Amino acid sequence: MQAGEKAVVTITGIAAGGDGVGRIDGMVVFVPGTCRGETAEIVVEYVKSGCGYGRVLRLLETAPCRRADFCTATKECGGCQLAHMAYSEQLSVKRQIVADAIERIGGFTDIEVRQTLAAPCPERYRNKMVFPLGTDKKGQPVGGFYAAGSHRVIPLSDCRQGDVAASAWLSETVSFLRENNISVYNEESRRGVARRLFVRLAEKTREAMVVLTVNADSLRQKEAWVERLLSVKTDYKLTSVMLNIHKEANNLLLGNTNKLLFGREYIEDVLGGFSFRISPHSFYQINRAQTEALYQTALDLAELSGGETVLDLYCGIGTISLFAARHAGRVIGVEVVPQAIENAKENAERNGVLNAEFLLGKAEEIAPELKKENPAVVFLDPPRKGADKKALEAILTMAPEKIVYISCNPATLARDLKFLCGEGYRLKTLIPVDMFPNTSHVESVALLTLSN
Ligand code: SAH
């Protein structure tokens, strides 16, 4: 297979990133924007590590599950890798992605991966939007999304994954930057002021937070910007506006310091009957409605008896901890982000939860000290890179009866389950949960029990 080669391929599966998978003379070729069962004429764009990467020239046979892309920017933006598939097919594909990882990376051959739990709302579900700011050809500010695989900003007037309120504040901010000649940050020269617009919405309480990250210590026109945001009519109430000071040349979404311009430093949302305070730096699941289903699934698998000690590693603002505290003797949450731990402590206190405590630090450093607590159940919900080996080893020394692993990355989940199952645990249940409709991302919940 060579770059520039044209071929006819049939798509037999979907890879973890959402690309269709076909073969040319036995060699794998990845083709974005295709569905299982489709035949397409493609051109190979490049070949890397023995695999081809192709682009559709013409669809010769389309699958019944194909639907019109729901956004005009889908191809350029690359954020919604499965948007061309009917929702039922997306769910089936996600189950396949999880099953493939668990078999190929985890080496499990006898696990039945359950049906993917469908999201209550398959669009406009994102409660957090981070819009990069850039410039157009004339040097004027624009805001939207990075083009797939690059840092070129595609201007977007609306993203159907997020609420219209987020798009409205983006448009208003971009107009404001233009009218006030406020420069946009340039990653190469490291000059310019405005970097990103961060919007977070509390779907239940209808509170909203808007944060502008700036490569400066302040913004001269800050009061006028706040006025402009407040003038936008939306279904949300703006209760928090901040500047985030971000002068480093890294890709982190936020710098360390926030400066409050209006309202409070957090917003409050309600999840499972609990009220949660959320700061810009704290992790909060982006699909609120489906998060309740995710946590309920995790709790159902844990079958807590009411008296046991539960560990919640990578606890964020303590959401799973509080859900579990209702059914357990005691819960200990561990989290590395200081603002999140502060939120978690406040959240427990404000909701009258007395049997949850929170420890600040890395799971891999704190967990080894918690053996003496003798937890019967460990929940863990690490970031995409999975759990640190030291954290998993610490769990093994605690030998809890059950481990409930919540994961947003099937590959690292499979790796970690393989390790735990090589050390005496059995994988009992594995449920994919669709937290991110239209994208190729998939969450999973796994239950492991001690095998003896
Ligand atoms: N369970 C929470 C958060 C899950 S996201 C929820 O459902 O909302 C993963 C969390 O792990 C984030 O809050 C992140 O800040 C935290 N984290 C990342 N690396 C960590 C580490 N080494 N130790 C502890 N927490 C970590």
Coordinates of C-alpha atoms and ligand atoms in Angstrom, one line a residue:
M1 CA 0.0 0.0 0.0
Q2 CA 1.3 3.4 -0.9
A3 CA 0.3 7.0 -0.4
G4 CA -1.8 8.2 -3.4
E5 CA -3.0 4.7 -4.2
K6 CA -6.7 4.3 -5.0
A7 CA -8.7 1.3 -3.9
V8 CA -12.2 0.0 -3.2
V9 CA -12.6 -1.1 0.4
T10 CA -15.4 -2.6 2.5
I11 CA -15.6 -1.4 6.0
T12 CA -15.8 -4.3 8.5
G13 CA -15.4 -2.6 11.8
I14 CA -14.9 0.8 13.6
A15 CA -11.6 1.5 15.3
A16 CA -11.3 3.2 18.8
G17 CA -11.0 6.7 17.3
G18 CA -14.1 6.2 15.2
D19 CA -12.5 5.5 11.8
G20 CA -13.9 2.7 9.7
V21 CA -11.5 -0.2 9.2
G22 CA -11.1 -2.0 5.9
R23 CA -8.3 -3.9 4.2
I24 CA -6.3 -3.6 1.0
D25 CA -4.4 -6.8 0.1
G26 CA -4.7 -7.9 3.7
M27 CA -3.3 -4.6 5.1
V28 CA -5.4 -2.5 7.4
V29 CA -6.6 0.9 6.3
F30 CA -8.5 3.4 8.4
V31 CA -11.1 5.5 6.8
P32 CA -12.9 8.3 8.7
G33 CA -16.6 9.0 8.1
T34 CA -17.6 5.5 7.1
C35 CA -20.0 3.0 8.6
R36 CA -19.8 -0.8 9.0
G37 CA -20.9 -2.6 5.9
E38 CA -20.1 0.2 3.5
T39 CA -18.0 0.0 0.4
A40 CA -16.1 3.0 -0.7
E41 CA -13.6 4.1 -3.3
I42 CA -10.8 5.6 -1.2
V43 CA -7.4 7.2 -1.7
V44 CA -4.6 6.3 0.7
E45 CA -3.3 9.5 2.2
Y46 CA -0.3 8.1 4.1
V47 CA 1.0 4.8 5.4
K48 CA 2.4 4.5 9.0
S49 CA 3.5 1.5 11.0
G50 CA 2.1 -0.9 8.5
C51 CA -1.4 0.7 8.4
G52 CA -2.9 2.9 5.8
Y53 CA -4.9 6.1 6.4
G54 CA -7.4 6.8 3.7
R55 CA -10.0 9.3 2.6
V56 CA -13.3 8.5 0.9
L57 CA -13.5 9.6 -2.7
R58 CA -16.9 8.0 -3.4
L59 CA -19.3 5.9 -1.4
L60 CA -20.2 2.9 -3.6
E61 CA -22.6 1.2 -1.2
T62 CA -24.0 3.0 1.8
A63 CA -25.2 1.4 5.0
P64 CA -28.8 1.8 6.2
C65 CA -27.5 3.3 9.4
R66 CA -26.0 6.3 7.6
R67 CA -27.6 9.6 8.3
A68 CA -26.8 13.2 7.3
D69 CA -24.0 14.7 9.4
F70 CA -25.8 16.8 11.9
C71 CA -23.3 19.7 11.7
T72 CA -21.8 21.5 8.7
A73 CA -18.4 21.5 10.4
T74 CA -18.2 17.8 11.2
K75 CA -15.5 16.9 8.6
E76 CA -13.2 19.9 9.4
C77 CA -13.7 19.9 13.2
G78 CA -13.3 16.2 13.7
G79 CA -14.9 16.4 17.2
C80 CA -17.9 14.2 16.2
Q81 CA -16.4 11.1 14.7
L82 CA -19.7 9.1 14.7
A83 CA -22.1 11.9 13.7
H84 CA -22.8 10.3 10.4
M85 CA -24.3 7.2 12.1
A86 CA -27.8 6.6 13.4
Y87 CA -27.7 6.7 17.2
S88 CA -28.6 3.0 17.6
E89 CA -25.5 2.2 15.4
Q90 CA -23.3 4.5 17.5
L91 CA -24.3 2.5 20.6
S92 CA -23.5 -0.8 18.9
V93 CA -20.2 0.6 17.6
K94 CA -19.2 1.7 21.1
R95 CA -19.9 -1.8 22.5
Q96 CA -17.7 -3.2 19.7
I97 CA -14.9 -0.7 20.6
V98 CA -15.0 -1.8 24.3
A99 CA -15.2 -5.5 23.4
D100 CA -12.2 -5.1 21.0
A101 CA -10.1 -3.4 23.6
I102 CA -11.0 -5.9 26.3
E103 CA -10.1 -8.8 24.1
R104 CA -7.0 -7.5 22.3
I105 CA -5.4 -5.5 25.1
G106 CA -6.9 -7.2 28.1
G107 CA -6.7 -10.7 26.7
F108 CA -10.2 -11.6 28.0
T109 CA -12.0 -14.0 25.7
D110 CA -15.0 -15.0 27.8
I111 CA -16.5 -11.7 28.8
E112 CA -19.9 -10.7 27.5
V113 CA -19.8 -6.9 27.2
R114 CA -23.3 -5.6 27.9
Q115 CA -25.4 -3.4 25.6
T116 CA -24.2 0.2 25.7
L117 CA -26.4 2.3 28.0
A118 CA -28.0 5.0 25.8
A119 CA -27.8 8.7 26.7
P120 CA -31.2 10.3 27.5
C121 CA -30.4 13.1 25.1
P122 CA -28.1 12.5 22.2
E123 CA -27.3 16.1 21.3
R124 CA -26.7 19.4 23.1
Y125 CA -25.7 17.4 26.2
R126 CA -22.4 19.0 26.9
N127 CA -22.4 21.2 30.0
K128 CA -18.8 22.4 29.4
M129 CA -17.5 24.0 26.3
V130 CA -14.0 25.3 25.8
F131 CA -13.7 27.4 22.7
P132 CA -10.2 28.3 21.4
L133 CA -9.8 31.8 20.1
G134 CA -7.8 32.5 17.0
T135 CA -7.7 34.9 14.1
D136 CA -9.0 34.8 10.5
K137 CA -7.1 35.7 7.4
K138 CA -7.5 39.4 8.1
G139 CA -6.2 39.0 11.6
Q140 CA -9.6 39.5 13.2
P141 CA -10.6 37.4 16.3
V142 CA -12.6 34.3 15.7
G143 CA -13.7 31.5 18.1
G144 CA -14.8 27.9 17.6
F145 CA -12.9 24.7 17.5
Y146 CA -9.5 23.4 16.4
A147 CA -9.5 21.7 13.0
A148 CA -8.8 18.0 13.5
G149 CA -5.2 17.4 14.4
S150 CA -4.2 21.0 14.3
H151 CA -4.4 24.3 16.2
R152 CA -6.1 26.2 13.4
V153 CA -9.3 27.6 14.7
I154 CA -12.5 27.0 12.7
P155 CA -15.0 29.7 13.5
L156 CA -18.3 28.2 14.6
S157 CA -21.5 30.0 15.3
D158 CA -23.1 27.1 17.0
C159 CA -22.0 23.6 18.2
R160 CA -24.8 21.1 18.5
Q161 CA -23.0 19.2 21.2
G162 CA -23.4 22.2 23.6
D163 CA -26.2 24.4 24.7
V164 CA -27.1 27.5 22.5
A165 CA -26.2 29.6 25.6
A166 CA -22.5 28.6 25.2
S167 CA -22.5 29.5 21.5
A168 CA -24.3 32.8 22.3
W169 CA -21.6 33.9 24.8
L170 CA -18.9 32.9 22.4
S171 CA -20.3 35.0 19.6
E172 CA -20.8 38.0 22.0
T173 CA -17.2 37.6 23.3
V174 CA -15.7 37.4 19.7
S175 CA -17.7 40.6 18.7
F176 CA -16.5 42.3 21.9
L177 CA -12.8 41.4 21.1
R178 CA -13.2 42.7 17.6
E179 CA -14.9 46.0 18.6
N180 CA -12.4 46.7 21.3
N181 CA -9.3 45.7 19.4
I182 CA -8.3 43.1 22.0
S183 CA -5.7 40.8 20.5
V184 CA -5.9 37.1 20.5
Y185 CA -3.0 34.9 21.8
N186 CA -0.7 33.5 19.2
E187 CA 1.0 30.2 20.2
E188 CA 4.1 30.8 18.1
S189 CA 4.9 34.4 19.0
R190 CA 3.4 33.9 22.5
R191 CA 1.9 37.4 22.1
G192 CA -1.7 38.5 22.2
V193 CA -4.2 38.5 25.1
A194 CA -7.3 36.4 24.8
R195 CA -6.7 32.6 24.6
R196 CA -9.9 30.7 25.2
L197 CA -13.5 31.0 26.3
F198 CA -14.6 28.4 28.9
V199 CA -18.4 28.0 29.6
R200 CA -19.8 25.7 32.2
L201 CA -23.6 25.2 32.7
A202 CA -25.5 23.8 35.6
E203 CA -28.3 22.1 33.8
K204 CA -30.6 21.6 36.8
T205 CA -30.2 24.9 38.6
R206 CA -29.7 26.9 35.3
E207 CA -26.6 28.6 36.7
A208 CA -23.8 29.5 34.2
M209 CA -20.1 30.3 34.5
V210 CA -18.1 32.0 31.8
V211 CA -14.3 32.3 32.0
L212 CA -11.9 34.0 29.6
T213 CA -8.3 32.8 29.8
V214 CA -5.9 35.6 29.1
N215 CA -2.1 35.9 28.5
A216 CA -2.1 38.9 30.8
D217 CA -2.6 39.8 34.5
S218 CA -5.9 41.5 33.8
L219 CA -8.1 42.9 31.0
R220 CA -8.6 46.6 30.8
Q221 CA -12.1 46.4 29.4
K222 CA -13.2 43.7 31.8
E223 CA -16.3 45.5 33.2
A224 CA -17.5 46.2 29.7
W225 CA -17.1 42.5 28.8
V226 CA -19.1 41.4 31.7
E227 CA -21.9 43.9 30.7
R228 CA -21.9 42.4 27.3
L229 CA -22.2 38.8 28.6
L230 CA -25.1 39.9 30.9
S231 CA -26.9 41.4 27.9
V232 CA -27.2 38.1 26.1
K233 CA -30.6 36.5 26.5
T234 CA -30.3 32.8 27.3
D235 CA -32.2 30.1 29.4
Y236 CA -29.3 30.3 31.9
K237 CA -28.5 32.8 34.6
L238 CA -25.0 34.0 34.5
T239 CA -23.8 33.7 38.1
S240 CA -20.0 33.5 37.7
V241 CA -17.7 35.4 35.4
M242 CA -13.9 35.1 35.8
L243 CA -10.7 35.9 34.1
N244 CA -8.2 33.1 34.2
I245 CA -4.6 34.1 34.1
H246 CA -2.7 31.8 31.7
K247 CA 0.7 33.1 30.6
E248 CA 2.4 29.7 30.1
A249 CA 3.2 28.3 26.7
N250 CA 1.5 24.9 27.5
N251 CA -1.6 23.3 26.2
L252 CA -3.4 23.3 29.6
L253 CA -6.9 24.7 29.3
L254 CA -6.5 26.9 32.4
G255 CA -3.7 28.7 34.2
N256 CA -3.6 28.5 38.0
T257 CA -5.1 31.8 38.9
N258 CA -8.7 33.0 38.5
K259 CA -9.9 36.6 39.0
L260 CA -13.5 36.9 39.9
L261 CA -15.3 39.6 37.8
F262 CA -18.9 39.0 38.6
G263 CA -20.9 36.7 40.9
R264 CA -19.3 33.7 42.7
E265 CA -16.2 31.6 42.1
Y266 CA -18.3 28.5 41.5
I267 CA -21.6 27.3 40.2
E268 CA -24.0 24.9 41.8
D269 CA -25.6 21.9 40.1
V270 CA -27.8 19.1 41.4
L271 CA -27.0 15.5 40.8
G272 CA -28.9 12.6 42.4
G273 CA -30.6 15.0 44.8
F274 CA -27.3 16.4 46.0
S275 CA -26.2 19.9 45.4
F276 CA -22.6 20.3 44.1
R277 CA -20.4 23.4 44.0
I278 CA -18.1 23.3 41.0
S279 CA -15.0 25.5 40.3
P280 CA -13.5 26.1 36.9
H281 CA -10.5 23.8 37.8
S282 CA -12.7 21.0 39.2
F283 CA -13.6 18.0 37.0
Y284 CA -17.3 17.6 36.5
Q285 CA -18.9 15.0 34.2
I286 CA -19.9 16.8 31.0
N287 CA -23.2 15.0 30.5
R288 CA -25.3 15.6 33.6
A289 CA -28.3 13.4 32.8
Q290 CA -26.2 10.4 31.8
T291 CA -23.9 10.9 34.8
E292 CA -26.8 10.1 37.1
A293 CA -27.3 6.8 35.2
L294 CA -23.5 6.1 35.2
Y295 CA -23.2 6.5 39.0
Q296 CA -26.4 4.5 39.6
T297 CA -25.0 1.7 37.5
A298 CA -21.7 1.8 39.5
L299 CA -23.6 1.8 42.7
D300 CA -25.9 -1.1 41.6
L301 CA -22.8 -3.1 40.8
A302 CA -21.2 -2.4 44.2
E303 CA -24.3 -3.7 46.1
L304 CA -23.2 -1.8 49.2
S305 CA -24.6 -3.3 52.5
G306 CA -24.6 -0.1 54.5
G307 CA -21.9 -0.7 57.0
E308 CA -18.7 -1.0 55.0
T309 CA -15.8 1.4 54.3
V310 CA -15.6 2.6 50.7
L311 CA -12.7 4.2 48.9
D312 CA -13.3 6.6 46.0
L313 CA -10.1 7.1 44.2
Y314 CA -9.9 10.0 41.7
C315 CA -13.0 11.4 43.3
G316 CA -13.1 14.9 41.7
I317 CA -15.6 17.0 43.6
G318 CA -16.8 14.0 45.5
T319 CA -19.8 13.1 43.4
I320 CA -19.5 9.3 43.5
S321 CA -18.4 9.6 47.2
L322 CA -21.7 11.3 48.2
F323 CA -23.8 8.8 46.1
A324 CA -22.0 5.9 47.9
A325 CA -22.1 7.5 51.4
R326 CA -25.9 7.1 51.5
H327 CA -25.4 3.3 51.3
A328 CA -22.1 2.8 53.1
G329 CA -20.6 3.1 56.6
R330 CA -17.9 5.5 55.6
V331 CA -16.4 6.9 52.4
I332 CA -12.9 8.2 51.8
G333 CA -12.3 10.2 48.6
V334 CA -8.8 10.9 47.1
E335 CA -8.1 13.6 44.5
V336 CA -5.1 15.5 43.3
V337 CA -6.7 18.9 42.4
P338 CA -6.9 21.2 45.5
Q339 CA -9.9 23.1 44.3
A340 CA -11.8 19.9 43.6
I341 CA -11.0 18.6 47.2
E342 CA -12.2 21.9 48.6
N343 CA -15.4 21.5 46.6
A344 CA -15.7 17.9 47.7
K345 CA -15.5 18.9 51.4
E346 CA -18.0 21.7 51.0
N347 CA -20.3 19.5 49.0
A348 CA -20.3 16.8 51.8
E349 CA -20.9 19.4 54.5
R350 CA -23.6 21.4 52.6
N351 CA -25.5 18.2 51.8
G352 CA -25.3 17.0 55.4
V353 CA -23.2 14.0 54.6
L354 CA -21.2 13.2 57.7
N355 CA -19.6 9.9 56.7
A356 CA -17.5 11.1 53.8
E357 CA -13.9 12.5 54.2
F358 CA -11.6 13.7 51.5
L359 CA -7.8 13.5 51.1
L360 CA -5.7 15.7 48.8
G361 CA -3.0 14.0 46.9
K362 CA -2.1 11.5 44.2
A363 CA -4.0 8.2 44.3
E364 CA -0.7 6.4 43.9
E365 CA 0.8 8.1 47.0
I366 CA -2.3 8.2 49.3
A367 CA -3.7 4.7 48.6
P368 CA -0.7 2.8 50.0
E369 CA -1.5 4.6 53.4
L370 CA -5.1 3.5 53.4
K371 CA -4.7 -0.3 53.9
K372 CA -5.4 0.2 57.6
E373 CA -8.9 1.5 56.7
N374 CA -9.7 -1.9 55.3
P375 CA -12.1 -0.9 52.5
A376 CA -14.6 -3.5 51.3
V377 CA -15.3 -1.7 48.1
V378 CA -13.0 0.5 46.0
F379 CA -14.4 2.8 43.3
L380 CA -11.9 4.2 40.9
D381 CA -12.5 6.6 38.1
P382 CA -9.1 7.7 36.7
P383 CA -8.4 10.1 33.8
R384 CA -7.7 8.7 30.3
K385 CA -4.3 7.4 31.0
G386 CA -5.8 5.0 33.5
A387 CA -4.7 4.1 37.0
D388 CA -1.1 4.4 38.1
K389 CA 0.4 0.9 38.7
K390 CA 1.3 1.9 42.3
A391 CA -2.4 2.8 42.9
L392 CA -3.5 -0.6 41.6
E393 CA -0.8 -2.4 43.7
A394 CA -2.1 -0.5 46.8
I395 CA -5.6 -1.7 46.0
L396 CA -4.3 -5.3 45.8
T397 CA -2.8 -5.1 49.2
M398 CA -6.1 -3.8 50.6
A399 CA -7.9 -6.8 49.0
P400 CA -11.4 -5.3 48.8
E401 CA -14.2 -7.7 48.0
K402 CA -15.2 -5.5 45.1
I403 CA -13.6 -3.1 42.7
V404 CA -15.8 -0.9 40.6
Y405 CA -13.7 0.7 37.8
I406 CA -15.2 3.6 35.9
S407 CA -13.2 4.5 32.8
C408 CA -13.3 6.9 29.9
N409 CA -10.7 5.0 27.9
P410 CA -11.3 1.3 27.0
A411 CA -7.6 0.8 26.2
T412 CA -6.2 1.7 29.6
L413 CA -9.2 0.0 31.3
A414 CA -8.3 -3.2 29.5
R415 CA -4.7 -2.9 30.5
D416 CA -5.6 -2.2 34.2
L417 CA -8.2 -5.0 34.3
K418 CA -5.7 -7.4 32.9
F419 CA -3.3 -6.5 35.7
L420 CA -5.9 -6.8 38.5
C421 CA -7.2 -10.1 37.1
G422 CA -3.7 -11.5 37.0
E423 CA -3.6 -10.9 40.7
G424 CA -6.7 -12.6 42.0
Y425 CA -9.7 -10.6 40.7
R426 CA -12.4 -11.7 38.3
L427 CA -14.0 -9.4 35.8
K428 CA -17.7 -10.0 36.5
T429 CA -19.6 -7.3 34.6
L430 CA -18.6 -4.8 31.9
I431 CA -21.1 -2.1 30.8
P432 CA -20.4 0.6 28.2
V433 CA -22.1 3.8 29.0
D434 CA -22.6 6.5 26.3
M435 CA -21.7 9.8 28.0
F436 CA -20.5 11.4 24.7
P437 CA -23.0 10.8 21.9
N438 CA -21.8 11.5 18.3
T439 CA -18.1 11.2 19.3
S440 CA -16.1 7.9 19.4
H441 CA -15.5 8.3 23.2
V442 CA -17.1 5.7 25.4
E443 CA -17.3 5.3 29.2
S444 CA -17.4 1.9 30.8
V445 CA -18.2 0.5 34.2
A446 CA -16.6 -2.7 35.3
L447 CA -17.1 -4.8 38.4
L448 CA -14.3 -7.0 39.7
T449 CA -14.6 -9.4 42.6
L450 CA -12.1 -11.4 44.5
S451 CA -12.1 -14.8 42.9
N452 CA -11.7 -17.0 46.0
Ligands
SAH1 N1 -15.1 10.6 40.0 C1 -15.1 12.0 39.6 C2 -13.9 12.5 38.8 C3 -13.4 11.6 37.7 S1 -12.3 12.4 36.6 C4 -16.4 12.3 38.8 O1 -17.0 11.4 38.3 O2 -16.7 13.4 38.7 C5 -10.7 11.9 37.2 C6 -10.2 12.8 38.4 O3 -9.0 12.3 38.7 C7 -10.1 14.2 38.1 O4 -10.8 14.9 39.1 C8 -8.6 14.5 38.2 O5 -8.3 15.7 38.8 C9 -8.2 13.4 39.1 N2 -6.8 12.9 39.1 C10 -5.9 12.9 38.0 N3 -4.8 12.3 38.3 C11 -4.9 11.9 39.6 C12 -4.0 11.2 40.6 N4 -2.8 10.8 40.2 N5 -4.4 11.0 41.8 C13 -5.7 11.4 42.2 N6 -6.5 12.1 41.4 C14 -6.1 12.3 40.1

